Amino acid sequence: MSDQDADTSNTSDQQQDNGIHERTTTQQQRAEKAQDIAKRDSQGPRSRSASRRARRQRIKEGQDSGKYMKTANLEALEEADGNEELSSMQPFERIGPDSTSMTGPVTKARAERGEIPMRGSNPNQPYQVQNQQEKGSLQEQDGLKLKLEANLDVEIELKASIRGDLTLSLFYPGASTPPRLSRNCAIVATQTDVDSYMLTSTNRQVNDFSSLSTMPSAIPKQIPLPSWTPPAKTQHELPWAELSVIDLSQFDSPGGKEKLADQLKEAVSRDGFFSVTGTDIPAEEVNRQYAIATAFFNLPFEERGCPESRCDFAKGNYFGYRAMHEKKMKGTDILDNVESINIPKYIPSLSSEPRHPFLEQFSSELEAFQHRSFDVVRKIFTLFALILELPASYFVDRHLYDDRSEDHLRYMRYHPRSLLDDAKIDNTWSRSHTDFGSLTLLWSQNVAGLQIKTHDGDWRYVRPVDGGIICNVGDTLSFWSAGYFKSTIHRVVRPPPDQDGNYRVGLFYFVRPGDEVDIAPAPSPLLKRMGMVPEDLSSIKPVKGYEYVRERVRNYHDHQDYADRKGQKFRVGDLEIEDEVA
């Protein structure tokens, strides 16, 4: 054997000896720690109790100071403290070996960002935490992305609904409203306060926590607009409809859903209109939407009426801008006085639909408000399902935010018209009709004019509800319930004298079925007992949501005259409604 071979052999033996020595030293350290723990556990019960109280007090002080998350498992923190690991912990650091659970998702992406410790396959390798940026900093990625660091002073609250959907709430110091991340799709960050960001996402069930690591897009501060003040209510005595008021703040209380379903049952089976309160949507957010709407409608007509943003009624496409003064009313020379802009959901499958350029700067706010609206819709649909004795998610599953559908957020403005012209068309601002989709939300409107035709055949005004939303059943939900839920006929007429010179601005969310969802009577035990649907529903041919809504829009709008349609019927497949004008 050569001298070089001998040197190599000696070096190899030395490295091997060093490895054995390091391994033995590590084992010895572990043995000494185990002896210390055993010695400590040999203390008397009174001494151990005092020690545990002291430890808990120390941990609580760490939580209060923000060092440890308040939602972290207390027993895990105590165990780490007992193993002398707690003092070296980083904020949000996971406790224990890889198999140990932690507060928040355990994902590779989080580990790569240094939010949780990592180690390799070597059992003697200590946990490593990557160096993190300065607390609260935001890192620019590719000039378009922002990285929200994990060591911000936030608390993470995990909630799960009966379908396993996930809501992740991030509470920021100084934020006026609790920002929220709902479910798992592309995250959008909206600055709502000086140092706070709202996180929202599209409406899907979480199957993979790793998708929550998507970077939020960079969103500018809220664009300043003139504030919007609701107009004064009318002082005239009008024949008001008596609508049920459903307080959704009771929804999650014990027995709350069942109680609310009982209250709603009579309203939707009688008149189809009701109002909801307790929605958790702050008044300032609603007023902000009205401010955006007003700013849009105040644009010069050449801008707000740009051709690429128009509705295409020939195709039944209601997305985009609808101009006023383009159609006659009731066969006269009086032109319609309403304009609107319909804003599709912010999902990839609708990215090619008309969107007005002016509103793109507010897209993060519009999307967030759509999700707020959808939270209200989800609760109402759950109550509808309970009324029909169906699974709680029956209607929610058929109206998912992520699914392509004709849903839209709408801004609408009626323009004042002369008393003489209104008299020629029976004071009609919008002819009587039913709504084309499943459910309509109208944020309470102070300018009177909306009337419903009640079950006794009278026309009555809908009274504004402070902080509330006026809701009504549409055609497709009526079809699903075999007519049990009433798609009530309604109209808009000239406001009373103390309001007839005002613009009448409306804020709506229209809920349509998923484009590929079948519309046919539901297999409701209640409806079967009442004889409203047969036991065997296979003979009823369903109609797709897209097919019905598009054809209904085309039939209603694709002409030059909003004429009377009393007694006329509209039919798609086995689905039929009757228009009526009083």
XYZ file of C-alpha atoms in Angstrom:
582
model
C 0.000 0.000 0.000
C 1.429 3.367 -1.002
C 1.988 6.262 1.360
C -0.839 8.129 -0.364
C -3.178 5.183 0.182
C -2.130 5.021 3.812
C -2.781 8.732 4.299
C -6.190 8.382 2.702
C -7.010 5.428 4.937
C -5.917 7.285 8.068
C -7.974 10.342 7.078
C -11.057 8.186 6.464
C -10.636 6.435 9.834
C -10.226 9.795 11.554
C -13.419 11.185 9.930
C -15.270 8.050 10.944
C -13.965 8.347 14.532
C -14.987 12.007 14.610
C -18.487 11.096 13.382
C -18.798 8.462 16.121
C -17.526 10.938 18.705
C -20.021 13.614 17.583
C -22.833 11.102 17.664
C -21.829 9.956 21.174
C -21.633 13.548 22.402
C -25.121 14.247 21.077
C -26.487 11.139 22.733
C -24.762 12.110 25.972
C -26.356 15.574 25.855
C -29.762 14.032 25.334
C -29.179 11.630 28.218
C -28.182 14.503 30.496
C -31.302 16.449 29.506
C -33.439 13.377 30.191
C -31.860 13.076 33.632
C -32.587 16.744 34.329
C -36.223 16.260 33.341
C -36.501 13.117 35.471
C -34.952 14.957 38.409
C -37.378 17.811 37.957
C -40.340 15.418 37.707
C -39.255 13.825 41.000
C -40.281 17.028 42.793
C -43.218 16.835 45.143
C -46.760 17.587 43.829
C -46.859 21.000 45.512
C -43.493 22.001 44.016
C -44.493 20.799 40.520
C -47.782 22.721 40.738
C -46.006 25.941 41.654
C -43.499 25.409 38.873
C -46.268 24.893 36.337
C -48.087 28.021 37.478
C -44.889 30.008 37.081
C -44.326 28.541 33.629
C -47.858 29.337 32.502
C -47.504 32.882 33.792
C -44.278 33.287 31.849
C -45.861 31.901 28.684
C -48.909 34.145 29.089
C -46.656 37.176 29.359
C -44.959 36.067 26.148
C -48.347 35.783 24.430
C -49.454 39.195 25.671
C -46.238 40.753 24.422
C -46.734 39.175 20.992
C -43.808 36.731 21.195
C -46.050 33.679 20.943
C -49.361 33.378 19.100
C -52.353 33.435 21.403
C -53.925 30.660 19.352
C -50.903 28.387 19.882
C -51.493 25.204 21.869
C -50.683 25.948 25.523
C -49.622 22.372 26.292
C -47.189 22.446 23.350
C -45.681 25.680 24.620
C -45.351 24.223 28.134
C -43.640 21.118 26.784
C -41.222 23.235 24.764
C -40.492 25.334 27.842
C -39.862 22.210 29.888
C -37.404 21.020 27.241
C -35.646 24.386 27.363
C -36.567 25.054 23.719
C -38.978 27.939 24.200
C -36.407 30.646 24.887
C -34.829 30.159 21.457
C -38.116 29.987 19.541
C -38.879 32.381 16.719
C -42.361 33.929 16.443
C -44.781 31.475 14.760
C -42.193 28.680 15.057
C -43.579 25.154 15.032
C -42.959 23.067 18.157
C -41.424 19.604 18.098
C -40.645 17.071 15.347
C -42.030 17.007 11.820
C -45.064 14.938 12.784
C -46.211 17.383 15.435
C -49.240 19.569 14.602
C -49.036 23.348 14.732
C -51.201 26.404 14.522
C -51.596 27.085 10.808
C -50.851 24.960 7.727
C -47.618 22.965 7.545
C -46.473 23.482 3.967
C -43.202 23.423 2.074
C -43.842 26.979 0.899
C -44.084 28.223 4.473
C -40.901 26.405 5.394
C -39.060 27.874 2.430
C -40.123 31.337 3.515
C -38.765 30.658 6.984
C -42.141 30.723 8.730
C -41.632 27.249 10.224
C -38.353 25.417 11.003
C -36.853 22.835 8.660
C -34.376 20.008 9.067
C -32.939 17.366 6.824
C -32.879 13.617 7.149
C -30.029 13.704 9.695
C -31.685 13.296 13.141
C -28.810 15.191 14.782
C -29.253 18.246 12.564
C -30.889 21.048 14.546
C -33.972 22.868 13.309
C -33.067 25.838 11.130
C -35.096 28.995 10.608
C -34.163 31.200 7.689
C -33.339 34.828 8.314
C -36.454 36.935 7.986
C -36.833 40.539 6.944
C -37.491 43.351 9.308
C -40.786 42.970 11.116
C -43.799 44.032 9.100
C -41.881 44.597 5.863
C -43.251 43.851 2.409
C -40.909 42.478 -0.253
C -41.415 43.311 -3.899
C -41.494 40.300 -6.214
C -41.084 40.779 -9.994
C -42.338 44.346 -9.662
C -45.952 43.139 -9.402
C -46.143 40.946 -6.303
C -45.862 41.570 -2.594
C -44.740 39.062 -0.004
C -46.621 39.312 3.278
C -44.097 38.321 5.936
C -45.113 35.710 8.492
C -43.763 37.567 11.500
C -46.310 40.387 11.379
C -48.190 41.058 14.604
C -51.304 39.132 13.628
C -53.451 36.454 15.108
C -54.753 33.694 12.851
C -58.209 32.326 13.520
C -59.368 29.188 11.725
C -63.070 28.534 11.245
C -64.799 25.683 9.391
C -68.363 25.475 8.128
C -70.424 22.298 7.902
C -69.025 21.700 4.381
C -65.442 21.920 5.510
C -64.829 25.297 3.918
C -62.134 27.383 5.515
C -62.148 30.994 6.590
C -58.859 32.454 7.717
C -59.132 35.808 9.487
C -56.152 38.099 9.885
C -56.611 40.806 12.503
C -54.265 43.747 12.141
C -53.617 46.407 14.804
C -55.398 49.610 13.866
C -57.605 48.116 11.169
C -61.110 49.571 11.131
C -62.673 46.260 10.037
C -61.345 42.692 10.378
C -59.682 41.726 7.080
C -60.445 38.207 5.984
C -59.191 35.428 3.724
C -61.999 33.181 2.542
C -61.118 29.823 1.024
C -58.384 29.066 -1.470
C -57.886 30.783 -4.769
C -55.960 33.815 -5.977
C -55.412 36.189 -3.075
C -56.065 39.908 -3.473
C -54.673 42.442 -1.029
C -56.537 45.691 -0.488
C -55.232 48.399 1.808
C -58.025 49.294 4.211
C -55.980 51.169 6.797
C -52.526 52.676 7.122
C -50.859 49.369 8.015
C -53.560 46.799 7.241
C -54.378 44.710 4.224
C -57.574 42.814 3.439
C -57.077 39.378 1.981
C -59.910 37.829 -0.001
C -60.159 34.915 -2.367
C -62.578 33.144 -4.602
C -65.176 30.834 -3.205
C -63.868 27.232 -3.141
C -63.530 24.391 -0.692
C -59.982 24.031 0.659
C -58.354 20.721 -0.237
C -54.699 21.791 -0.144
C -53.391 24.214 2.453
C -50.336 24.934 0.342
C -52.451 27.028 -2.023
C -52.838 29.574 0.757
C -49.234 30.594 0.210
C -50.124 32.428 -3.029
C -48.581 35.883 -2.988
C -51.014 38.815 -2.787
C -51.060 41.231 -5.686
C -49.856 44.763 -5.067
C -52.889 47.016 -4.662
C -52.686 50.802 -4.288
C -54.296 52.703 -1.478
C -58.033 53.310 -1.766
C -58.624 55.822 -4.538
C -60.111 59.045 -3.116
C -63.658 59.850 -4.202
C -66.235 62.353 -3.022
C -68.146 60.804 -0.136
C -71.687 59.662 -0.756
C -74.546 60.597 1.555
C -77.852 58.694 1.323
C -80.759 60.899 0.231
C -83.444 61.792 2.764
C -86.425 59.468 3.116
C -89.804 60.588 1.894
C -92.142 62.306 4.356
C -95.227 61.168 2.446
C -97.469 58.447 3.776
C -97.382 55.614 1.269
C -99.048 52.182 1.166
C -96.072 50.171 2.451
C -95.761 46.397 2.107
C -95.284 44.467 5.351
C -92.069 42.553 4.800
C -90.412 40.122 7.189
C -87.042 41.225 8.613
C -84.528 38.377 9.027
C -81.662 39.088 11.442
C -78.710 37.084 10.090
C -76.610 37.851 13.161
C -78.461 34.896 14.750
C -77.390 32.519 11.973
C -74.497 30.885 13.856
C -76.134 30.835 17.286
C -77.440 27.494 18.642
C -80.662 26.721 16.792
C -80.323 30.011 14.920
C -80.601 28.619 11.389
C -83.762 26.683 12.199
C -85.346 29.716 13.880
C -84.547 31.980 10.934
C -85.799 29.373 8.451
C -89.159 29.330 10.233
C -89.350 33.132 10.042
C -88.412 33.160 6.356
C -90.764 30.365 5.348
C -93.929 32.444 5.422
C -92.359 35.415 3.634
C -91.007 33.500 0.627
C -94.116 31.358 0.207
C -96.410 34.415 0.357
C -94.818 37.424 -1.363
C -91.234 36.415 -2.200
C -89.811 39.665 -0.781
C -88.106 40.107 2.592
C -85.262 42.091 4.144
C -82.163 40.976 6.036
C -80.139 42.755 8.703
C -77.108 41.729 10.762
C -75.019 41.073 7.635
C -71.708 42.365 9.087
C -71.234 44.618 6.047
C -70.286 48.037 7.481
C -72.235 51.082 6.308
C -69.006 52.742 5.167
C -68.364 49.882 2.715
C -71.863 50.216 1.285
C -71.492 53.992 1.016
C -68.143 53.499 -0.699
C -69.879 51.387 -3.366
C -72.438 54.137 -3.880
C -69.564 56.631 -4.199
C -67.925 54.501 -6.912
C -71.278 54.177 -8.694
C -71.851 57.940 -8.580
C -68.345 58.619 -9.895
C -68.993 56.237 -12.785
C -72.364 57.738 -13.696
C -70.896 61.250 -13.547
C -68.456 60.430 -16.361
C -69.212 62.016 -19.715
C -71.469 59.721 -21.707
C -68.739 59.135 -24.329
C -66.620 57.561 -21.569
C -69.183 55.551 -19.629
C -70.875 54.396 -22.835
C -67.734 53.151 -24.610
C -68.738 50.462 -27.148
C -66.405 47.739 -25.845
C -68.141 47.861 -22.438
C -71.744 47.590 -23.673
C -74.245 44.818 -22.958
C -74.934 42.587 -25.953
C -78.662 41.925 -25.670
C -78.749 40.148 -29.023
C -76.753 37.373 -27.329
C -78.556 37.703 -24.014
C -75.348 39.026 -22.450
C -76.200 41.406 -19.581
C -72.585 42.054 -18.535
C -71.450 45.626 -19.151
C -73.090 49.021 -19.577
C -76.722 49.623 -20.504
C -77.449 53.174 -21.658
C -80.699 55.060 -21.147
C -82.868 56.717 -23.827
C -82.403 53.785 -26.218
C -85.844 52.200 -25.910
C -89.397 53.495 -25.936
C -91.816 52.927 -23.068
C -95.166 51.220 -23.596
C -95.426 52.041 -27.282
C -95.129 55.818 -26.742
C -92.459 58.295 -27.721
C -91.274 58.499 -24.088
C -87.798 56.999 -23.718
C -86.561 54.878 -20.839
C -84.740 56.780 -18.072
C -82.457 54.154 -16.525
C -78.802 53.266 -17.048
C -76.799 50.518 -15.371
C -73.447 48.785 -15.284
C -73.274 45.040 -14.531
C -69.936 43.817 -13.161
C -69.148 40.074 -13.569
C -67.498 37.978 -10.897
C -63.710 38.158 -10.738
C -62.936 34.627 -11.859
C -60.704 33.458 -14.758
C -63.564 32.020 -16.814
C -65.211 35.467 -17.002
C -62.057 37.464 -17.777
C -63.137 38.098 -21.377
C -66.551 39.525 -20.465
C -67.123 43.308 -20.769
C -65.577 45.320 -17.921
C -65.534 49.087 -17.958
C -62.014 50.601 -17.950
C -62.953 53.212 -15.342
C -63.942 50.523 -12.830
C -60.754 48.487 -13.233
C -58.963 50.788 -10.785
C -61.508 49.710 -8.154
C -61.422 46.005 -9.029
C -60.013 44.891 -5.671
C -62.790 46.733 -3.817
C -65.463 45.420 -6.178
C -64.254 41.846 -5.809
C -64.130 42.153 -2.032
C -67.679 43.511 -1.979
C -68.850 40.673 -4.218
C -67.476 38.219 -1.678
C -69.173 40.128 1.139
C -72.421 39.842 -0.804
C -71.841 36.157 -1.409
C -71.465 35.546 2.328
C -75.001 36.907 2.758
C -76.250 34.824 -0.180
C -74.750 31.645 1.288
C -76.665 32.088 4.529
C -79.951 32.794 2.759
C -79.554 29.775 0.473
C -78.896 27.619 3.537
C -82.206 28.790 5.028
C -84.006 28.038 1.748
C -82.626 24.490 1.817
C -83.742 23.977 5.411
C -87.250 25.176 4.535
C -87.503 22.557 1.774
C -85.946 19.893 4.053
C -82.993 19.520 1.692
C -79.288 19.193 2.591
C -78.096 22.550 3.922
C -75.674 23.064 1.015
C -78.166 22.142 -1.740
C -78.571 25.649 -3.180
C -75.105 26.862 -2.160
C -73.544 24.079 -4.240
C -75.506 25.254 -7.284
C -74.352 28.850 -6.913
C -70.602 28.676 -6.243
C -68.632 31.878 -6.730
C -65.843 30.066 -8.598
C -68.246 28.512 -11.094
C -68.979 30.432 -14.261
C -72.400 32.056 -14.024
C -74.291 35.222 -14.931
C -73.955 36.663 -11.385
C -73.142 40.350 -11.251
C -72.806 43.383 -9.041
C -74.937 46.196 -10.473
C -74.914 49.966 -10.221
C -78.160 51.487 -11.533
C -79.325 55.070 -11.870
C -82.793 56.359 -12.732
C -82.951 59.916 -14.052
C -85.801 62.284 -13.108
C -88.481 62.659 -15.744
C -91.069 65.379 -16.178
C -94.477 64.923 -14.600
C -96.111 65.316 -18.007
C -94.013 62.592 -19.632
C -94.511 60.209 -16.700
C -98.250 60.660 -16.919
C -98.187 59.308 -20.499
C -96.784 55.983 -19.287
C -98.621 55.580 -15.981
C -95.631 56.923 -14.011
C -93.660 53.807 -14.984
C -89.873 53.933 -14.568
C -89.428 50.159 -14.873
C -92.249 47.969 -16.117
C -93.450 45.120 -13.937
C -91.381 41.949 -14.148
C -89.889 39.057 -12.237
C -86.126 38.693 -11.789
C -84.340 36.259 -14.082
C -82.020 34.472 -11.639
C -82.308 32.889 -8.211
C -81.974 35.728 -5.701
C -81.612 39.525 -5.799
C -79.993 41.688 -3.125
C -80.854 45.413 -3.120
C -79.103 47.566 -0.554
C -81.813 49.559 1.144
C -82.972 52.410 -1.098
C -84.242 55.637 0.478
C -85.812 57.031 -2.691
C -89.241 55.406 -2.816
C -90.454 53.898 -6.063
C -90.032 50.122 -5.830
C -93.408 48.398 -5.600
C -94.324 44.724 -5.296
C -97.565 43.049 -6.214
C -98.645 41.330 -3.014
C -100.471 38.022 -2.742
C -103.781 39.895 -2.474
C -103.171 41.672 -5.813
C -102.332 45.156 -4.451
C -99.315 47.238 -5.409
C -97.378 48.333 -2.320
C -94.152 50.259 -1.805
C -91.075 48.608 -0.329
C -90.015 50.510 2.783
C -86.281 51.214 3.264
C -84.622 49.319 6.122
C -81.698 51.117 7.771
C -78.572 48.968 7.464
C -80.570 46.266 5.703
C -80.781 44.551 2.326
C -84.036 44.017 0.442
C -84.144 40.498 -1.038
C -86.437 38.814 -3.499
C -86.776 35.373 -5.050
C -86.117 35.068 -8.784
C -87.426 32.754 -11.489
C -84.896 29.941 -11.167
C -85.343 29.530 -7.413
C -89.092 29.477 -7.991
C -88.574 26.666 -10.524
C -86.425 24.690 -8.076
C -89.189 24.961 -5.470
C -91.976 24.154 -7.955
C -93.457 27.584 -7.262
C -93.374 27.281 -3.464
C -90.940 30.203 -3.345
C -92.670 33.083 -5.107
C -90.860 34.984 -7.839
C -92.822 38.121 -7.119
C -93.785 40.664 -9.753
C -92.396 44.119 -9.025
C -91.906 47.474 -10.740
C -90.459 50.957 -10.231
C -92.709 54.015 -10.422
C -92.216 57.761 -10.138
C -91.083 58.713 -6.598
C -93.297 60.868 -4.327
C -93.202 64.678 -4.781
C -90.457 65.277 -2.194
C -88.118 62.905 -4.080
C -89.155 63.048 -7.743
C -86.335 65.419 -8.665
C -83.605 63.106 -7.348
C -81.446 60.612 -9.134
C -82.408 57.180 -7.880
C -79.129 55.239 -7.524
C -79.326 51.536 -6.744
C -76.771 48.964 -5.571
C -77.591 45.316 -6.338
C -76.134 41.844 -6.376
C -77.932 39.453 -8.743
C -77.393 35.743 -8.115
C -77.747 33.375 -11.070
C -77.369 29.578 -11.178
C -74.092 28.122 -12.383
C -73.996 28.011 -16.189
C -73.872 24.205 -16.209
C -76.274 23.669 -13.323
C -79.535 21.844 -14.053
C -82.698 23.721 -13.112
C -85.588 21.414 -12.274
C -87.820 20.867 -9.215
C -85.739 19.771 -6.225
C -86.370 16.389 -4.527
C -87.836 18.136 -1.488
C -89.687 15.980 1.063
C -91.852 19.006 1.870
C -92.856 19.563 -1.750
C -93.589 15.858 -2.213
C -95.864 15.804 0.844
C -97.679 18.844 -0.506
C -98.109 17.153 -3.898
C -96.178 19.940 -5.680
C -93.620 17.568 -7.206
C -93.928 13.899 -8.192
C -92.032 11.162 -6.426
C -90.264 10.372 -9.691
C -88.655 13.522 -11.098
C -86.895 11.766 -13.965
C -89.621 12.739 -16.436
C -88.883 16.464 -15.974
C -86.268 17.712 -18.421
C -83.904 20.150 -16.704
C -82.697 23.407 -18.256
C -79.139 24.694 -17.789
C -78.668 27.913 -15.866
C -76.866 29.633 -18.749
C -79.552 28.622 -21.241
C -82.422 30.015 -19.183
C -80.840 33.301 -18.073
C -79.368 34.234 -21.461
C -82.614 33.529 -23.287
C -84.635 35.443 -20.673
C -82.368 38.500 -20.993
C -82.551 38.386 -24.780
C -86.346 38.057 -24.725
C -86.771 40.950 -22.286
C -84.232 43.474 -23.639
C -83.441 42.742 -27.288
C -86.002 45.100 -28.863
C -86.743 48.804 -29.122
C -89.830 49.085 -26.914
C -90.491 48.122 -23.291
C -94.113 47.390 -24.065
C -96.848 45.975 -21.869
C -96.688 42.199 -21.623
C -99.702 41.416 -19.515
C -100.687 37.791 -19.933
C -97.713 36.930 -22.137
C -95.710 33.827 -21.255
C -92.031 33.047 -21.564
C -90.892 29.439 -21.807
C -87.607 27.528 -22.026
C -88.010 23.765 -21.997
C -90.387 22.894 -19.165
C -89.733 26.210 -17.375
C -92.399 28.864 -17.883
C -93.222 32.256 -16.375
C -95.932 34.786 -17.095
C -95.253 38.495 -17.482
C -97.863 40.884 -16.154
C -98.323 44.619 -16.253
C -101.078 46.175 -14.142
